[in-house]
Amino acid sequence: MSVLVPPIETPEAAAAGAGWPARLHEWVVTVDHKRLGVMYVVAGLAFFLIAGIEASVMRWQLAAAGKTTVSPEVFNRLFTMHGTTMVFLVGIPIVFGFANYLVPLMVGARDLAFPRLNAFGFWAFLFGGLLLYFSFLGGDGLYGAGSAPSVGWFAYAPLTARAFSPGNSTDYWNLSILVMGFGTVATAINLITTTLTMRCRGMTLGRMPLYVWMMLVVSGMTVMALPPLSAAQIMLLLDRFLGAHFFDTQGGGSAIMWQHFFWFFGHPEVYILMVPGFAFVSEIIPVFSRKVIFGYPMVVAASLAIGFLSMTVWAHHMFAVGMGSPLNAAFAASTMLIAVPTGIKIFNWVATMYGGRIRFATPMLFACAFLFQFLCAGLTGVMLAVVPLNWQVTDSYFVVAHFHYVLVGGLVFTIFGAIYYWFPKVTGRLLSERLGRWHFWLFVVGFNVTFLPMHWLGMIGMPRRIYTYPADRGWDFWNLVVSLGVLFQAAAVLVFVVNVAIALRRGARAGDDPWDAWTLEWATTSPPPPYNFETVPVVGSRRPLWDLKYPADPDGPHE
Amino acid sequence: MATAVAPTPSMFAPVSTPAFAIREVSFLVLAIATFIFVVVAGLTVYAIIRYRRRPGDDGREPAQVYGSAQIELAWTVVPFLIVIILFLTTARYIFAIEGRAPTAQALEVTIVGNQWWWEIRYPKLGIVTANELHVPVSDPANPIQTFITLQSADVIHSFWLPQLHGKTDLVPGKTNRTWIEPLVPGTFLGQCAEYCGLQHAGMLLIVTVHPKDEFAQWVAAQQAQAADAPAARAGREVFVSVACINCHTVRGTPANGVFGPDLTHLMSRARIGAGVARNTPENLRAWVKDPTSLKPGALMPAMKLSDDKLDQLVAYLVTLR
Amino acid sequence: MSSRGRVGMVCLIVAEASLFAVFVVAYLFYLGKSLTGPFPKDVLSMPVLGTVCLLSSSVTVALGARALARGSVGRCGAWLLVTVLLGAVFLAGTAAEWSRLIMREGLTISTNLFGTTYYSLVGLHASHVVVGLVMLALITVFAWSRALRPVHAERVELVSWYWHFVDGVWVVVLTVVYVIGR
């Protein structure tokens, strides 16, 4: 813990002495965006380990046909909790945690706009997460009525109705996410306000780091897309507790309406998860290629387009539901369209590397793997937009492969890259490059061995969310391969945990700017003092530190 | 009997017209996707290798290139054109497949999804069965499609046999339609593809495609009343008296329950429990004694019969060909 | 729009608008789909008094915010008190209507789709009115106790923005429930 105390002692620490209760108290009452950011990421990583274990148990069961390691009930709870945890308790807190930490520093501010609201957002998230996991303990009662939710992470109606999900397990899912949703919207409001009103002098919108632009887009999407989920969940609450009929098909309600409302949230949600990954690599790739990002205005425009278009594609999750040909075609069109700005960004990143002097430090390794894996994910996404093909592979392991290529091959890889990149800033110490390489290669191998064959399994008929499968379908071999990949991923994560533990104790000192980077967070100490900057900076271009290092050829005139 | 080989249910081994169409458009989009992947990944690999920092590097910064309007335009317009082509193709296939209407001689089937089994009805033929669909083959001299009306009695299910067509959901409160046109006889596999609760994994599907005459024989056999073998009268009594009739139908007996599968021609089915076990007397006995022993969570209650009654009952059930 | 509070409040309003929009969509989708009665045209009557009060309260809250911006704490408190009272009349009207619907017409949230969508939409709005009234009442108390000062003018203005939003939502709810829906 000692590395995280800033060089200038806070008054509280000075007064209270160095005992652990005092330090714990500091963290619990903090409204400092950097501390809250660290708390978000640490909690998110802890849930990542838990959800990873849930997935590992599932893959153990599916390694061969007819295995009965866990009962059907337990398996169904596992995939529900795995998905719910990864989306709401890992992805969201980590991406917003990073934004918490970085956005004020990158815009030259001393904190977020509403520090206490920030703290509320974190504690709402943590409470929601603990409430969800309390379901494993709470909710005893009738057979099948207690324990963790088992309705899938998107909880389709009417499976979630009282008639088909008795007891309280579904209510844990509903309420915990509802609570967390309020916290997420609060954080998004905080980020938007900070970005629009607290940039330092000279930093016009056109001079913000791409990371800040993309988090602005993400926050805008959050403000518009999270409330529909809350609305649907309130409706589900009313159905389950007060006998309302929103999704009660026996009473005239519509099961499809849940899907529309859920995916109206759900699709922007996956972009809310992925765009921060784009934001990470938009900072990492230029620095390690030693070149300015190619086409900054276009990357901004593409990000805005993605933000807007992501709200128009939701029913591509519903092509098999029977919406009719006109609607199917319309959503196919919008879904294919969103591939264009997404592809543009990939081209911009590659063009940045082109002509550079690429240094393959660990952050860059993860960013490069991201490029290939996300390209694959985007292309399978376009395939899924071809509605007749979608009719074959939706709700199959092909879709599972697609979204894991997005969220693991894309998001998790970029999160690891971001951790290796900004860990020195947060803690003042460098992670080991050697262990980083081991982490990277084990993870790249494990990830692809697990998720690449899943495309094929979907195409040969294996649906998702099944706790076992018959032996006569020809699925055995590839399921075994898929499960073996888990071992490599687990080893990679173990190496990562060891790397972090060692670095915290005796990592090499990082200094202010270990990567020779160009954005404002590198202009202050590592870790930064509570007030971020001794003097609030004034900037004249998109790369203020480049201007300082190369005063003869600043960026401004070129932009 | 139709051929017994049950192949892997691959979308790349279609046997039915809509599945062929889907495979066709899939090849096109796979080709486009592969091409794009090779080009972009290739350029990325090239950049990584060609522009990596070499050992003797002097640490100077390379030329900073801020952008290029022409290049940006090119790599916006080209993907946009690809999207247009792909969309127009997709739209054509969507309307062609979904817009197909039944001809006068099309076979009509209604399938109602239940947790966790399939009720299958042939309304114009007066047949009710479960879990195993039988259809006639369609040949050029005598083309015949099977149109399927899909409904649900409880939660959302999804009807998916990859070799016959893409999947279509069974949504409570809504009626969906799909169609198949198998062009060769044989047996084809599928299963429910929308998570529907505890035994979603145990809701399997078998479709048997018969040559025309064979199909007519199957229909005639299914339309017959239930067998009433004198030797099995004792079991028939058990069946009628022990609450079975509340859920099951056996045409020609007082049993006309609708909550469970129709058992009139139970023994004409290859499997029980929606595919989880083979249809043998031993398995039947185990099922009736306690369904959850074969399918944990099955909604049929354990009948708690004495061993004698159980034996008699099974002896009756196996006569229901 | 360079003030943190303004940007924050606008964002909150956007989020709330998104929340309400979904309930409005559900209401419109389920119009005419109830399997049994009571039906809207049989039991709903336009809440004229409540509407007039609520919409007038937008005027009074604006006057109160302006008074504080011009330095008059007392007048601000007075206008806000009127606002609170007008809002309370609105809520009382809603309560009376619900009482009539439940006791005499037998319409509850579980009766049919109309009951489900009506009580949830009107109830969601009413809950937002309650929150607004609590805020305004607090400010009124602060005005009376002289804890409120002209330097707080922007904060009061932001609360008035929230209140205008709540009134705007009422216009939408009124149109959807009592005009289109009847």
PDB file of C-alpha atoms in Angstrom, chain A residues 162-338:
ATOM      1  CA  ARG A 162     -43.048 -15.596 -11.292  1.00  0.00           C
ATOM      2  CA  ALA A 163     -44.714 -18.595 -12.872  1.00  0.00           C
ATOM      3  CA  PHE A 164     -41.514 -19.799 -14.488  1.00  0.00           C
ATOM      4  CA  SER A 165     -38.957 -18.398 -12.039  1.00  0.00           C
ATOM      5  CA  PRO A 166     -40.390 -18.802  -8.557  1.00  0.00           C
ATOM      6  CA  GLY A 167     -38.547 -17.641  -5.485  1.00  0.00           C
ATOM      7  CA  ASN A 168     -36.250 -14.653  -5.441  1.00  0.00           C
ATOM      8  CA  SER A 169     -33.261 -15.516  -7.563  1.00  0.00           C
ATOM      9  CA  THR A 170     -34.513 -13.448 -10.506  1.00  0.00           C
ATOM     10  CA  ASP A 171     -35.199 -10.559  -8.150  1.00  0.00           C
ATOM     11  CA  TYR A 172     -31.550 -10.523  -7.097  1.00  0.00           C
ATOM     12  CA  TRP A 173     -30.591 -10.160 -10.746  1.00  0.00           C
ATOM     13  CA  ASN A 174     -33.150  -7.454 -11.308  1.00  0.00           C
ATOM     14  CA  LEU A 175     -32.506  -5.326  -8.249  1.00  0.00           C
ATOM     15  CA  SER A 176     -28.725  -5.513  -8.219  1.00  0.00           C
ATOM     16  CA  ILE A 177     -28.456  -4.357 -11.814  1.00  0.00           C
ATOM     17  CA  LEU A 178     -31.071  -1.669 -11.244  1.00  0.00           C
ATOM     18  CA  VAL A 179     -29.009  -0.235  -8.401  1.00  0.00           C
ATOM     19  CA  MET A 180     -25.780  -0.449 -10.353  1.00  0.00           C
ATOM     20  CA  GLY A 181     -27.432   1.252 -13.301  1.00  0.00           C
ATOM     21  CA  PHE A 182     -28.052   4.392 -11.284  1.00  0.00           C
ATOM     22  CA  GLY A 183     -24.394   4.495 -10.321  1.00  0.00           C
ATOM     23  CA  THR A 184     -23.270   4.083 -13.904  1.00  0.00           C
ATOM     24  CA  VAL A 185     -25.496   6.909 -15.135  1.00  0.00           C
ATOM     25  CA  ALA A 186     -24.198   9.113 -12.336  1.00  0.00           C
ATOM     26  CA  THR A 187     -20.618   8.462 -13.412  1.00  0.00           C
ATOM     27  CA  ALA A 188     -21.467   9.139 -17.031  1.00  0.00           C
ATOM     28  CA  ILE A 189     -23.011  12.478 -16.082  1.00  0.00           C
ATOM     29  CA  ASN A 190     -19.863  13.262 -14.133  1.00  0.00           C
ATOM     30  CA  LEU A 191     -17.634  12.500 -17.091  1.00  0.00           C
ATOM     31  CA  ILE A 192     -19.697  14.521 -19.553  1.00  0.00           C
ATOM     32  CA  THR A 193     -19.766  17.520 -17.259  1.00  0.00           C
ATOM     33  CA  THR A 194     -16.062  17.340 -16.568  1.00  0.00           C
ATOM     34  CA  THR A 195     -15.198  17.032 -20.247  1.00  0.00           C
ATOM     35  CA  LEU A 196     -17.433  19.882 -21.328  1.00  0.00           C
ATOM     36  CA  THR A 197     -16.706  22.378 -18.552  1.00  0.00           C
ATOM     37  CA  MET A 198     -13.381  21.672 -16.905  1.00  0.00           C
ATOM     38  CA  ARG A 199     -10.799  21.427 -19.649  1.00  0.00           C
ATOM     39  CA  CYS A 200      -7.665  23.482 -19.023  1.00  0.00           C
ATOM     40  CA  ARG A 201      -6.935  26.628 -20.952  1.00  0.00           C
ATOM     41  CA  GLY A 202      -6.089  26.060 -24.603  1.00  0.00           C
ATOM     42  CA  MET A 203      -7.709  22.649 -24.725  1.00  0.00           C
ATOM     43  CA  THR A 204     -10.513  23.082 -27.204  1.00  0.00           C
ATOM     44  CA  LEU A 205     -12.681  20.072 -27.966  1.00  0.00           C
ATOM     45  CA  GLY A 206     -10.486  19.539 -31.004  1.00  0.00           C
ATOM     46  CA  ARG A 207      -7.395  19.245 -28.838  1.00  0.00           C
ATOM     47  CA  MET A 208      -8.700  16.674 -26.368  1.00  0.00           C
ATOM     48  CA  PRO A 209      -6.951  13.305 -26.309  1.00  0.00           C
ATOM     49  CA  LEU A 210      -8.869  10.682 -28.273  1.00  0.00           C
ATOM     50  CA  TYR A 211      -9.361   8.801 -25.016  1.00  0.00           C
ATOM     51  CA  VAL A 212     -11.359  11.714 -23.662  1.00  0.00           C
ATOM     52  CA  TRP A 213     -13.403  12.021 -26.867  1.00  0.00           C
ATOM     53  CA  MET A 214     -14.316   8.374 -26.792  1.00  0.00           C
ATOM     54  CA  MET A 215     -15.224   8.411 -23.116  1.00  0.00           C
ATOM     55  CA  LEU A 216     -17.437  11.397 -23.879  1.00  0.00           C
ATOM     56  CA  VAL A 217     -19.218   9.358 -26.551  1.00  0.00           C
ATOM     57  CA  VAL A 218     -19.461   6.399 -24.169  1.00  0.00           C
ATOM     58  CA  SER A 219     -20.925   8.587 -21.454  1.00  0.00           C
ATOM     59  CA  GLY A 220     -23.463  10.069 -23.845  1.00  0.00           C
ATOM     60  CA  MET A 221     -24.518   6.592 -24.866  1.00  0.00           C
ATOM     61  CA  THR A 222     -24.775   5.561 -21.223  1.00  0.00           C
ATOM     62  CA  VAL A 223     -27.067   8.445 -20.348  1.00  0.00           C
ATOM     63  CA  MET A 224     -29.407   7.491 -23.172  1.00  0.00           C
ATOM     64  CA  ALA A 225     -29.157   3.702 -23.147  1.00  0.00           C
ATOM     65  CA  LEU A 226     -29.021   2.720 -19.462  1.00  0.00           C
ATOM     66  CA  PRO A 227     -32.398   4.187 -18.437  1.00  0.00           C
ATOM     67  CA  PRO A 228     -34.338   1.932 -20.844  1.00  0.00           C
ATOM     68  CA  LEU A 229     -32.879  -1.047 -19.025  1.00  0.00           C
ATOM     69  CA  SER A 230     -33.887   0.474 -15.717  1.00  0.00           C
ATOM     70  CA  ALA A 231     -37.362   1.049 -17.118  1.00  0.00           C
ATOM     71  CA  ALA A 232     -37.658  -2.556 -18.259  1.00  0.00           C
ATOM     72  CA  GLN A 233     -36.421  -3.750 -14.898  1.00  0.00           C
ATOM     73  CA  ILE A 234     -38.930  -1.593 -13.051  1.00  0.00           C
ATOM     74  CA  MET A 235     -41.582  -3.135 -15.268  1.00  0.00           C
ATOM     75  CA  LEU A 236     -40.318  -6.605 -14.405  1.00  0.00           C
ATOM     76  CA  LEU A 237     -40.381  -5.669 -10.720  1.00  0.00           C
ATOM     77  CA  LEU A 238     -43.994  -4.549 -11.062  1.00  0.00           C
ATOM     78  CA  ASP A 239     -44.855  -7.794 -12.881  1.00  0.00           C
ATOM     79  CA  ARG A 240     -43.213  -9.989 -10.285  1.00  0.00           C
ATOM     80  CA  PHE A 241     -44.332  -8.152  -7.162  1.00  0.00           C
ATOM     81  CA  LEU A 242     -47.542  -6.337  -7.979  1.00  0.00           C
ATOM     82  CA  GLY A 243     -49.069  -8.596 -10.599  1.00  0.00           C
ATOM     83  CA  ALA A 244     -48.598  -6.199 -13.496  1.00  0.00           C
ATOM     84  CA  HIS A 245     -48.760  -7.619 -17.014  1.00  0.00           C
ATOM     85  CA  PHE A 246     -45.979  -5.871 -18.936  1.00  0.00           C
ATOM     86  CA  PHE A 247     -44.382  -9.144 -19.986  1.00  0.00           C
ATOM     87  CA  ASP A 248     -47.094 -11.518 -18.842  1.00  0.00           C
ATOM     88  CA  THR A 249     -47.993 -13.380 -22.014  1.00  0.00           C
ATOM     89  CA  GLN A 250     -50.912 -15.130 -20.327  1.00  0.00           C
ATOM     90  CA  GLY A 251     -52.383 -11.710 -19.517  1.00  0.00           C
ATOM     91  CA  GLY A 252     -51.890 -10.131 -22.920  1.00  0.00           C
ATOM     92  CA  GLY A 253     -48.391  -8.858 -22.296  1.00  0.00           C
ATOM     93  CA  SER A 254     -45.627  -9.109 -24.852  1.00  0.00           C
ATOM     94  CA  ALA A 255     -42.517 -11.205 -24.442  1.00  0.00           C
ATOM     95  CA  ILE A 256     -41.004  -9.466 -27.447  1.00  0.00           C
ATOM     96  CA  MET A 257     -41.345  -6.092 -25.798  1.00  0.00           C
ATOM     97  CA  TRP A 258     -38.830  -7.131 -23.131  1.00  0.00           C
ATOM     98  CA  GLN A 259     -36.414  -8.008 -25.912  1.00  0.00           C
ATOM     99  CA  HIS A 260     -36.885  -4.663 -27.634  1.00  0.00           C
ATOM    100  CA  PHE A 261     -36.364  -2.723 -24.415  1.00  0.00           C
ATOM    101  CA  PHE A 262     -33.491  -4.891 -23.263  1.00  0.00           C
ATOM    102  CA  TRP A 263     -31.599  -4.769 -26.519  1.00  0.00           C
ATOM    103  CA  PHE A 264     -32.265  -1.079 -26.965  1.00  0.00           C
ATOM    104  CA  PHE A 265     -30.057  -0.884 -23.892  1.00  0.00           C
ATOM    105  CA  GLY A 266     -28.054  -4.015 -24.636  1.00  0.00           C
ATOM    106  CA  HIS A 267     -26.610  -3.077 -27.941  1.00  0.00           C
ATOM    107  CA  PRO A 268     -25.312   0.349 -26.961  1.00  0.00           C
ATOM    108  CA  GLU A 269     -24.074  -1.393 -23.828  1.00  0.00           C
ATOM    109  CA  VAL A 270     -21.657  -3.555 -25.736  1.00  0.00           C
ATOM    110  CA  TYR A 271     -20.340  -0.467 -27.480  1.00  0.00           C
ATOM    111  CA  ILE A 272     -20.122   1.240 -24.100  1.00  0.00           C
ATOM    112  CA  LEU A 273     -17.868  -1.659 -23.190  1.00  0.00           C
ATOM    113  CA  MET A 274     -15.848  -1.751 -26.394  1.00  0.00           C
ATOM    114  CA  VAL A 275     -15.306   1.924 -27.240  1.00  0.00           C
ATOM    115  CA  PRO A 276     -13.147   2.463 -24.134  1.00  0.00           C
ATOM    116  CA  GLY A 277     -10.995  -0.342 -25.539  1.00  0.00           C
ATOM    117  CA  PHE A 278     -10.697   1.697 -28.728  1.00  0.00           C
ATOM    118  CA  ALA A 279      -9.849   4.665 -26.514  1.00  0.00           C
ATOM    119  CA  PHE A 280      -7.019   2.767 -24.836  1.00  0.00           C
ATOM    120  CA  VAL A 281      -5.401   1.720 -28.080  1.00  0.00           C
ATOM    121  CA  SER A 282      -5.832   5.199 -29.527  1.00  0.00           C
ATOM    122  CA  GLU A 283      -3.402   6.341 -26.855  1.00  0.00           C
ATOM    123  CA  ILE A 284      -1.139   3.299 -26.779  1.00  0.00           C
ATOM    124  CA  ILE A 285      -0.552   2.704 -30.491  1.00  0.00           C
ATOM    125  CA  PRO A 286       0.700   6.223 -31.291  1.00  0.00           C
ATOM    126  CA  VAL A 287       3.059   6.304 -28.325  1.00  0.00           C
ATOM    127  CA  PHE A 288       4.629   2.937 -29.110  1.00  0.00           C
ATOM    128  CA  SER A 289       4.755   3.613 -32.840  1.00  0.00           C
ATOM    129  CA  ARG A 290       6.327   6.989 -32.084  1.00  0.00           C
ATOM    130  CA  LYS A 291       3.844   8.643 -34.424  1.00  0.00           C
ATOM    131  CA  VAL A 292       0.872  10.919 -34.035  1.00  0.00           C
ATOM    132  CA  ILE A 293      -2.470   9.205 -34.596  1.00  0.00           C
ATOM    133  CA  PHE A 294      -3.314   9.154 -38.301  1.00  0.00           C
ATOM    134  CA  GLY A 295      -6.440  11.162 -39.038  1.00  0.00           C
ATOM    135  CA  TYR A 296      -7.515  12.441 -35.620  1.00  0.00           C
ATOM    136  CA  PRO A 297     -10.617  14.261 -36.940  1.00  0.00           C
ATOM    137  CA  MET A 298     -11.785  11.137 -38.752  1.00  0.00           C
ATOM    138  CA  VAL A 299     -11.295   8.986 -35.674  1.00  0.00           C
ATOM    139  CA  VAL A 300     -13.408  11.457 -33.704  1.00  0.00           C
ATOM    140  CA  ALA A 301     -16.071  11.519 -36.405  1.00  0.00           C
ATOM    141  CA  ALA A 302     -16.076   7.717 -36.583  1.00  0.00           C
ATOM    142  CA  SER A 303     -16.487   7.503 -32.813  1.00  0.00           C
ATOM    143  CA  LEU A 304     -19.438   9.885 -32.877  1.00  0.00           C
ATOM    144  CA  ALA A 305     -20.956   7.909 -35.745  1.00  0.00           C
ATOM    145  CA  ILE A 306     -20.557   4.676 -33.829  1.00  0.00           C
ATOM    146  CA  GLY A 307     -22.164   6.250 -30.777  1.00  0.00           C
ATOM    147  CA  PHE A 308     -25.140   7.408 -32.781  1.00  0.00           C
ATOM    148  CA  LEU A 309     -25.538   4.334 -34.982  1.00  0.00           C
ATOM    149  CA  SER A 310     -25.253   1.956 -32.026  1.00  0.00           C
ATOM    150  CA  MET A 311     -28.685   3.147 -30.933  1.00  0.00           C
ATOM    151  CA  THR A 312     -30.239   2.047 -34.237  1.00  0.00           C
ATOM    152  CA  VAL A 313     -29.186  -1.582 -34.504  1.00  0.00           C
ATOM    153  CA  TRP A 314     -30.662  -3.261 -31.457  1.00  0.00           C
ATOM    154  CA  ALA A 315     -33.055  -5.674 -33.104  1.00  0.00           C
ATOM    155  CA  HIS A 316     -30.228  -7.519 -34.819  1.00  0.00           C
ATOM    156  CA  HIS A 317     -30.350  -9.615 -31.666  1.00  0.00           C
ATOM    157  CA  MET A 318     -33.899 -10.566 -32.608  1.00  0.00           C
ATOM    158  CA  PHE A 319     -33.730 -11.774 -36.197  1.00  0.00           C
ATOM    159  CA  ALA A 320     -35.154 -15.189 -35.250  1.00  0.00           C
ATOM    160  CA  VAL A 321     -38.082 -13.793 -33.310  1.00  0.00           C
ATOM    161  CA  GLY A 322     -40.395 -13.259 -36.288  1.00  0.00           C
ATOM    162  CA  MET A 323     -40.343  -9.476 -36.782  1.00  0.00           C
ATOM    163  CA  GLY A 324     -41.095  -9.780 -40.488  1.00  0.00           C
ATOM    164  CA  SER A 325     -38.948  -9.167 -43.552  1.00  0.00           C
ATOM    165  CA  PRO A 326     -39.076  -5.332 -43.662  1.00  0.00           C
ATOM    166  CA  LEU A 327     -37.833  -4.938 -40.098  1.00  0.00           C
ATOM    167  CA  ASN A 328     -35.284  -7.706 -40.557  1.00  0.00           C
ATOM    168  CA  ALA A 329     -33.927  -5.927 -43.616  1.00  0.00           C
ATOM    169  CA  ALA A 330     -33.895  -2.519 -41.920  1.00  0.00           C
ATOM    170  CA  PHE A 331     -31.875  -3.734 -38.977  1.00  0.00           C
ATOM    171  CA  ALA A 332     -29.547  -5.640 -41.282  1.00  0.00           C
ATOM    172  CA  ALA A 333     -28.882  -2.362 -43.048  1.00  0.00           C
ATOM    173  CA  SER A 334     -28.133  -0.373 -39.922  1.00  0.00           C
ATOM    174  CA  THR A 335     -25.939  -3.143 -38.546  1.00  0.00           C
ATOM    175  CA  MET A 336     -23.869  -3.372 -41.711  1.00  0.00           C
ATOM    176  CA  LEU A 337     -23.604   0.395 -41.771  1.00  0.00           C
ATOM    177  CA  ILE A 338     -22.007   0.574 -38.340  1.00  0.00           C
TER     178      ILE A 338
END
